Short mmCIF file of C-alpha atoms and ligand atoms in Angstrom, two decimals:
data_model
loop_
_atom_site.label_atom_id
_atom_site.label_comp_id
_atom_site.label_asym_id
_atom_site.label_seq_id
_atom_site.Cartn_x
_atom_site.Cartn_y
_atom_site.Cartn_z
CA UNK A 295 -28.28 27.99 -14.79
CA UNK A 296 -24.70 26.51 -14.58
CA UNK A 297 -22.69 27.22 -11.44
CA UNK A 298 -20.48 30.28 -11.26
CA UNK A 299 -17.86 28.31 -9.39
CA UNK A 300 -15.13 26.21 -10.78
CA UNK A 301 -15.23 22.50 -9.61
CA UNK A 302 -12.22 20.22 -9.14
CA UNK A 303 -12.77 16.53 -8.34
CA UNK A 304 -10.16 15.03 -6.05
CA UNK A 305 -9.94 11.60 -4.32
CA UNK A 306 -11.99 11.53 -1.08
CA UNK A 307 -9.60 9.22 0.67
CA UNK A 308 -6.71 7.15 -0.37
CA UNK A 309 -3.17 7.60 -1.66
CA UNK A 310 -3.78 10.90 -3.54
CA UNK A 311 -6.27 12.53 -1.14
CA UNK A 312 -3.98 14.33 1.28
CA UNK A 313 -1.38 15.25 -1.47
CA UNK A 314 -4.11 16.72 -3.56
CA UNK A 315 -5.22 18.97 -0.67
CA UNK A 316 -1.61 19.88 0.08
CA UNK A 317 -1.08 21.00 -3.56
CA UNK A 318 -4.32 23.10 -3.54
CA UNK A 319 -3.18 24.73 -0.22
CA UNK A 320 0.27 25.28 -1.46
CA UNK A 321 -1.24 27.13 -4.47
CA UNK A 322 -2.69 29.58 -1.96
CA UNK A 323 -6.27 28.42 -1.92
CA UNK A 324 -7.79 28.53 1.58
CA UNK A 325 -10.10 25.58 2.11
CA UNK A 326 -13.18 25.10 4.33
CA UNK A 327 -15.21 21.94 4.58
CA UNK A 328 -18.74 21.95 3.20
CA UNK A 329 -21.41 19.23 2.72
CA UNK A 330 -19.72 17.05 5.37
CA UNK A 331 -16.82 15.27 3.96
CA UNK A 332 -17.98 15.37 0.37
CA UNK A 333 -16.75 18.84 -0.63
CA UNK A 334 -14.56 21.81 0.21
CA UNK A 335 -15.07 25.37 -0.67
CA UNK A 336 -12.24 27.80 -1.50
CA UNK A 337 -12.59 30.93 0.55
CA UNK A 338 -10.45 33.20 -1.62
CA UNK A 339 -11.43 32.06 -5.12
CA UNK A 340 -14.68 30.87 -6.88
CA UNK A 341 -13.57 27.24 -6.57
CA UNK A 342 -15.24 24.20 -4.97
CA UNK A 343 -13.75 20.79 -4.51
CA UNK A 344 -15.73 17.44 -4.82
CA UNK A 345 -14.34 14.55 -2.90
CA UNK A 346 -15.00 11.23 -4.70
CA UNK A 347 -13.67 7.84 -5.56
CA UNK A 348 -10.67 8.08 -7.79
CA UNK A 349 -12.31 5.80 -10.32
CA UNK A 350 -15.21 8.18 -10.65
CA UNK A 351 -12.99 11.28 -11.25
CA UNK A 352 -12.79 10.84 -15.10
CA UNK A 353 -16.54 10.46 -15.28
CA UNK A 354 -17.16 13.65 -13.25
CA UNK A 355 -14.84 15.61 -15.56
CA UNK A 356 -15.99 13.99 -18.80
CA UNK A 357 -19.65 14.75 -17.89
CA UNK A 358 -18.77 18.36 -17.06
CA UNK A 359 -19.87 17.98 -13.44
CA UNK A 360 -16.28 18.98 -12.51
CA UNK A 361 -14.11 21.19 -14.59
CA UNK A 362 -10.86 19.66 -13.48
CA UNK A 363 -9.76 16.47 -11.78
CA UNK A 364 -6.74 15.25 -9.93
CA UNK A 365 -6.30 11.51 -10.59
CA UNK A 366 -3.63 8.96 -11.37
CA UNK A 367 -2.59 8.74 -15.09
CA UNK A 368 -3.23 5.00 -14.81
CA UNK A 369 -6.86 5.60 -14.07
CA UNK A 370 -7.21 7.92 -17.03
CA UNK A 371 -5.38 5.65 -19.40
CA UNK A 372 -7.34 2.59 -18.26
CA UNK A 373 -10.49 4.43 -19.12
CA UNK A 374 -9.54 5.75 -22.59
CA UNK A 375 -9.71 2.67 -24.72
CA UNK A 376 -9.56 4.43 -28.13
CA UNK A 377 -13.12 3.49 -29.03
CA UNK A 378 -14.50 5.45 -26.19
CA UNK A 379 -12.67 8.70 -26.44
CA UNK A 380 -14.27 11.08 -23.94
CA UNK A 381 -11.90 13.89 -24.87
CA UNK A 382 -10.29 14.13 -21.34
CA UNK A 383 -6.98 16.11 -21.48
CA UNK A 384 -4.04 15.68 -19.32
CA UNK A 385 -3.11 19.28 -18.44
CA UNK A 386 0.04 18.61 -16.40
CA UNK A 387 1.72 16.04 -14.23
CA UNK A 388 1.65 16.92 -10.52
CA UNK A 389 4.79 15.17 -9.18
CA UNK A 390 3.20 13.01 -6.57
CA UNK A 391 1.59 9.53 -6.58
CA UNK A 392 4.34 8.20 -8.73
CA UNK A 393 4.20 4.49 -9.57
CA UNK A 394 4.64 2.11 -12.54
CA UNK A 395 2.25 -0.36 -13.94
CA UNK A 396 4.38 -3.54 -14.30
CA UNK A 397 4.21 -7.13 -15.49
CA UNK A 398 5.49 -9.39 -12.65
CA UNK A 399 5.80 -13.06 -12.03
CA UNK A 400 7.12 -15.33 -9.28
CA UNK A 401 10.83 -15.01 -8.69
CA UNK A 402 12.73 -17.58 -10.71
CA UNK A 403 10.32 -17.34 -13.51
CA UNK A 404 12.51 -17.21 -16.72
CA UNK A 405 11.20 -14.09 -18.44
CA UNK A 406 12.68 -14.46 -21.94
CA UNK A 407 11.25 -11.08 -23.19
CA UNK A 408 7.55 -10.27 -23.45
CA UNK A 409 7.03 -13.27 -25.71
CA UNK A 410 7.44 -15.36 -22.53
CA UNK A 411 3.85 -14.24 -21.77
CA UNK A 412 2.36 -16.10 -24.78
CA UNK A 413 -0.19 -18.75 -23.53
CA UNK A 414 0.00 -17.54 -19.85
CA UNK A 415 -2.77 -16.06 -17.72
CA UNK A 416 -2.02 -12.53 -16.39
CA UNK A 417 -4.13 -11.21 -13.52
CA UNK A 418 -4.83 -7.45 -13.30
CA UNK A 419 -7.14 -4.65 -12.41
CA UNK A 420 -5.98 -2.80 -15.60
CA UNK A 421 -7.48 -5.12 -18.38
CA UNK A 422 -7.60 -2.29 -20.90
CA UNK A 423 -3.96 -1.19 -20.47
CA UNK A 424 -2.84 -4.84 -20.44
CA UNK A 425 -4.95 -5.62 -23.53
CA UNK A 426 -3.31 -2.70 -25.40
CA UNK A 427 0.19 -3.72 -24.35
CA UNK A 428 -0.39 -7.34 -25.49
CA UNK A 429 -1.87 -6.20 -28.78
CA UNK A 430 0.94 -3.80 -29.48
CA UNK A 431 3.50 -6.59 -28.92
CA UNK A 432 1.26 -9.15 -30.69
CA UNK A 433 1.08 -11.36 -27.68
CA UNK A 434 -1.50 -13.96 -26.92
CA UNK A 435 -2.08 -14.08 -23.14
CA UNK A 436 -5.26 -14.58 -21.23
CA UNK A 437 -6.22 -11.65 -19.05
CA UNK A 438 -7.78 -12.44 -15.64
CA UNK A 439 -9.66 -9.37 -14.51
CA UNK A 440 -9.63 -8.82 -10.67
CA UNK A 441 -10.99 -6.08 -8.42
CA UNK A 442 -7.91 -6.02 -6.13
CA UNK A 443 -5.23 -8.16 -4.35
CA UNK A 444 -3.83 -9.12 -7.73
CA UNK A 445 -0.50 -10.07 -6.03
CA UNK A 446 -2.05 -13.28 -4.52
CA UNK A 447 -3.18 -14.57 -7.89
CA UNK A 448 -0.10 -16.66 -8.74
CA UNK A 449 -0.12 -18.34 -5.22
CA UNK A 450 -3.85 -19.14 -5.78
CA UNK A 451 -2.99 -20.60 -9.13
CA UNK A 452 -5.36 -18.09 -10.78
CA UNK A 453 -2.59 -16.77 -13.00
CA UNK A 454 0.97 -17.23 -13.87
CA UNK A 455 1.84 -13.52 -13.89
CA UNK A 456 0.33 -10.31 -12.86
CA UNK A 457 0.05 -6.71 -14.12
CA UNK A 458 -0.10 -4.29 -11.25
CA UNK A 459 0.93 -0.90 -9.86
CA UNK A 460 4.23 -0.85 -8.10
CA UNK A 461 5.77 1.99 -6.07
CA UNK A 462 8.31 0.90 -3.50
CA UNK A 463 8.20 -2.77 -4.71
CA UNK A 464 7.46 -4.03 -1.14
CA UNK A 465 4.26 -5.77 -2.13
CA UNK A 466 5.98 -7.75 -4.94
CA UNK A 467 8.85 -8.73 -2.58
CA UNK A 468 6.43 -9.82 0.25
CA UNK A 469 4.62 -12.06 -2.31
CA UNK A 470 7.81 -13.50 -3.91
CA UNK A 471 7.21 -11.66 -7.21
CA UNK A 472 9.57 -9.85 -9.48
CA UNK A 473 8.67 -7.01 -12.02
CA UNK A 474 9.83 -7.68 -15.69
CA UNK A 475 8.26 -4.95 -17.83
CA UNK A 476 6.84 -1.42 -17.20
CA UNK A 477 3.87 -0.80 -19.37
CA UNK A 478 2.98 2.64 -17.97
CA UNK A 479 4.88 5.33 -15.94
CA UNK A 480 2.21 6.99 -13.73
CA UNK A 481 1.80 9.85 -11.25
CA UNK A 482 -1.14 12.17 -10.31
CA UNK A 483 -2.11 14.49 -13.10
CA UNK A 484 -4.43 17.35 -13.55
CA UNK A 485 -7.11 16.62 -16.09
CA UNK A 486 -9.72 18.64 -17.86
CA UNK A 487 -12.62 17.96 -20.06
CA UNK A 488 -12.93 18.65 -23.81
CA UNK A 489 -15.67 21.39 -23.44
CA UNK A 490 -15.15 25.06 -23.30
CA UNK A 491 -15.29 26.70 -19.82
CA UNK A 492 -17.94 29.44 -19.10
CA UNK A 493 -16.15 32.74 -19.59
CA UNK A 494 -16.58 33.71 -16.03
CA UNK A 495 -14.78 30.61 -14.88
CA UNK A 496 -11.72 31.07 -17.18
CA UNK A 497 -9.76 33.33 -14.84
CA UNK A 498 -10.16 30.90 -11.88
CA UNK A 499 -9.12 28.04 -14.26
CA UNK A 500 -5.98 29.87 -15.55
CA UNK A 501 -5.12 30.68 -12.09
CA UNK A 502 -5.40 27.09 -10.95
CA UNK A 503 -3.14 25.92 -13.82
CA UNK A 504 -0.55 28.66 -13.36
CA UNK A 505 -0.35 28.23 -9.59
CA UNK A 506 -0.18 24.40 -9.80
CA UNK A 507 2.66 24.84 -12.32
CA UNK A 508 4.41 27.16 -9.95
CA UNK A 509 4.09 24.73 -7.01
CA UNK A 510 5.22 21.75 -9.05
CA UNK A 511 8.16 23.69 -10.51
CA UNK A 512 9.38 24.93 -7.14
CA UNK A 513 9.30 21.45 -5.69
CA UNK A 514 12.88 20.17 -5.68
CA UNK A 515 14.11 23.46 -7.25
CA UNK A 516 16.74 25.34 -5.29
CA UNK A 517 18.31 28.76 -5.39
CA UNK A 518 22.06 28.49 -5.47
CA UNK A 519 24.44 31.37 -4.68
CA UNK A 520 28.21 31.39 -4.57
CA UNK A 521 31.31 33.42 -5.18
CA UNK A 522 33.46 32.07 -7.88
CA UNK A 523 36.59 32.83 -9.96
CA UNK A 524 35.40 34.51 -13.21
CA UNK A 525 37.55 31.93 -15.23
CA UNK A 526 35.59 29.14 -13.67
CA UNK A 527 32.18 30.22 -14.98
CA UNK A 528 31.83 27.90 -17.96
CA UNK A 529 32.74 24.98 -15.67
CA UNK A 530 30.20 26.03 -12.97
CA UNK A 531 27.34 26.46 -15.43
CA UNK A 532 28.16 22.83 -16.61
CA UNK A 533 27.88 21.49 -12.93
CA UNK A 534 24.79 23.32 -11.89
CA UNK A 535 21.86 20.88 -12.41
CA UNK A 536 19.09 22.15 -14.67
CA UNK A 537 20.08 25.82 -14.18
CA UNK A 538 19.00 28.37 -16.74
CA UNK A 539 21.33 31.23 -17.49
CA UNK A 540 22.60 32.20 -14.10
CA UNK A 541 22.93 35.79 -12.86
CA UNK A 542 26.57 36.94 -12.66
CA UNK A 543 27.38 40.07 -10.76
CA UNK A 544 30.74 41.74 -9.98
CA UNK A 545 32.22 41.54 -6.42
CA UNK A 546 33.28 44.90 -4.92
CA UNK A 547 37.03 45.23 -5.18
CA UNK A 548 37.67 41.86 -6.98
CA UNK A 549 38.27 41.74 -10.72
CA UNK A 550 38.89 38.04 -10.76
CA UNK A 551 35.86 36.88 -8.99
CA UNK A 552 32.02 37.18 -9.38
CA UNK A 553 28.87 36.31 -7.54
CA UNK A 554 26.80 33.64 -9.28
CA UNK A 555 23.06 33.14 -8.51
CA UNK A 556 21.07 30.42 -10.25
CA UNK A 557 17.69 28.54 -9.98
CA UNK A 558 18.47 24.81 -10.28
CA UNK A 559 15.46 22.73 -11.42
CA UNK A 560 16.92 19.45 -10.12
CA UNK A 561 18.16 18.36 -6.69
CA UNK A 562 21.37 19.73 -5.64
CA UNK A 563 23.43 16.97 -3.94
CA UNK A 564 26.52 17.19 -1.74
CA UNK A 565 28.54 15.86 -4.75
CA UNK A 566 27.43 18.91 -6.73
CA UNK A 567 28.69 21.24 -4.01
CA UNK A 568 31.95 19.41 -3.78
CA UNK A 569 32.37 19.74 -7.57
CA UNK A 570 31.52 23.49 -7.33
CA UNK A 571 34.13 23.85 -4.56
CA UNK A 572 36.74 22.22 -6.69
CA UNK A 573 36.37 24.92 -9.31
CA UNK A 574 37.35 27.51 -6.62
CA UNK A 575 33.88 28.52 -5.68
CA UNK A 576 33.27 29.65 -2.13
CA UNK A 577 30.44 30.74 0.20
CA UNK A 578 28.06 28.38 -1.54
CA UNK A 579 24.47 28.69 -0.36
CA UNK A 580 21.52 26.43 -1.40
CA UNK A 581 18.16 27.82 -0.58
CA UNK A 582 14.69 26.44 -0.88
CA UNK A 583 12.27 28.21 -3.21
CA UNK A 584 8.82 28.86 -1.90
CA UNK A 585 6.95 30.06 -4.98
CA UNK A 586 7.90 30.23 -8.59
CA UNK A 587 5.97 31.56 -11.62
O1 PRT B 721 -11.09 4.49 -2.85
P1 PRT B 721 -10.69 4.84 -4.15
O2 PRT B 721 -11.25 4.05 -5.29
O3 PRT B 721 -10.67 6.29 -4.36
O4 PRT B 721 -8.98 4.43 -3.97
P2 PRT B 721 -8.23 3.28 -4.57
O5 PRT B 721 -8.09 2.27 -3.56
O6 PRT B 721 -8.76 2.79 -5.89
O7 PRT B 721 -6.93 3.89 -5.01
P3 PRT B 721 -5.66 4.17 -4.04
O8 PRT B 721 -5.86 5.24 -3.07
O9 PRT B 721 -4.97 2.90 -3.62
O10 PRT B 721 -4.51 4.74 -5.14
C1 PRT B 721 -4.84 5.98 -5.85
C2 PRT B 721 -3.82 6.14 -6.91
O11 PRT B 721 -2.54 6.26 -6.26
C3 PRT B 721 -3.62 5.06 -7.99
O12 PRT B 721 -4.61 5.15 -8.94
C4 PRT B 721 -2.18 5.42 -8.47
O13 PRT B 721 -2.26 6.47 -9.42
C5 PRT B 721 -1.50 5.94 -7.23
N1 PRT B 721 -0.54 5.00 -6.66
C6 PRT B 721 0.78 5.27 -6.40
C7 PRT B 721 -0.80 3.72 -6.29
C8 PRT B 721 0.44 3.18 -5.75
N2 PRT B 721 1.38 4.31 -5.87
C9 PRT B 721 0.51 1.87 -5.36
N3 PRT B 721 1.56 1.50 -4.89
N4 PRT B 721 -1.92 2.88 -6.22
C10 PRT B 721 -1.81 1.66 -5.85
N5 PRT B 721 -0.71 1.12 -5.34
C11 PRT B 721 -0.84 -0.24 -4.83
C12 PRT B 721 -0.56 -1.37 -5.86
O14 PRT B 721 -1.73 -1.63 -6.53
C13 PRT B 721 -0.05 -2.51 -5.08
O15 PRT B 721 -1.18 -3.10 -4.38
O16 PRT B 721 0.13 -0.51 -3.85
C14 PRT B 721 0.71 -1.77 -3.94
C15 PRT B 721 2.14 -1.79 -4.33
O17 PRT B 721 2.88 -0.83 -3.64
P4 PRT B 721 4.37 -0.97 -3.25
O18 PRT B 721 4.86 0.22 -2.53
O19 PRT B 721 4.40 -2.13 -2.23
O20 PRT B 721 5.19 -1.28 -4.44
ZN1 ZN B 722 -10.31 3.51 -6.92
#
């Protein structure tokens, strides 16, 4: 009989491991370790976590061993090569593990558009993504597939260019390389398989998705409150970043001024506060949001 618990595959150790656990905890799921360091059990919901290599997460989900996975979009995209469509679906981006898959070459390389890659060797651990990029641009470069440490390939004369993930750019800098093209924007995503869930697991699955959405939406979101001249309202709404219709309430004993409350979906910078102040707003408060649904 199939298990009555929902299974989520996460990275065991590495760049996404801690942040995946943080997300799950922020969604209110209490974790206890089980099976050594291979799994966690959620105490307050019928959910278990499998801790595995990130490269195996798509297989776990595609085979139905896990119902969901948390993995880099780059790993998913590298696996899906069109011919081998395993029906994996990206449910939502999770806002961490951001990076770009870039083409880079030694500084000083004259990159005259992607055509400059014709006839060159490009080293990568992402041969499928690179092949698709080259094909879409009708380019003819040789792909040198490596297992890691791609950034040393030009120095070892193994390739003239590389195609690798970049986040801060420090690795490229340290190796005298420069990025020219981004072929994929990546971050950690929640992935699910193509199959239907057992009815008794659907509630847990809906709750995972809704709570993750809440956590992701509240990250960076702020609750902004202020008093403002009624006449400045249109201008204030323009200035507030990513705010949906703000709440406007009267101020006792003041006909010309109102209180404005708004949820801003984007960062609120000091510049924004200064711009608000310039419209005549006062008592401006910016508060963090803990949960949002
Ligand atoms: O052991 P396991 O197989 O599970 O882990 P792994 O070693 O294959 O993966 P890991 O933990 O390195 O990365 C997991 C995921 O993190 C990746 O699949 C990406 O989705 C995401 N991620 C985000 C990154 C980076 N940023 C990143 N910068 N993955 C790798 N890098 C590497 C990159 O390959 C290069 O070597 O970091 C270097 C560049 O970093 P910067 O900061 O110097 O630009
Ligand atoms: Zn890996």
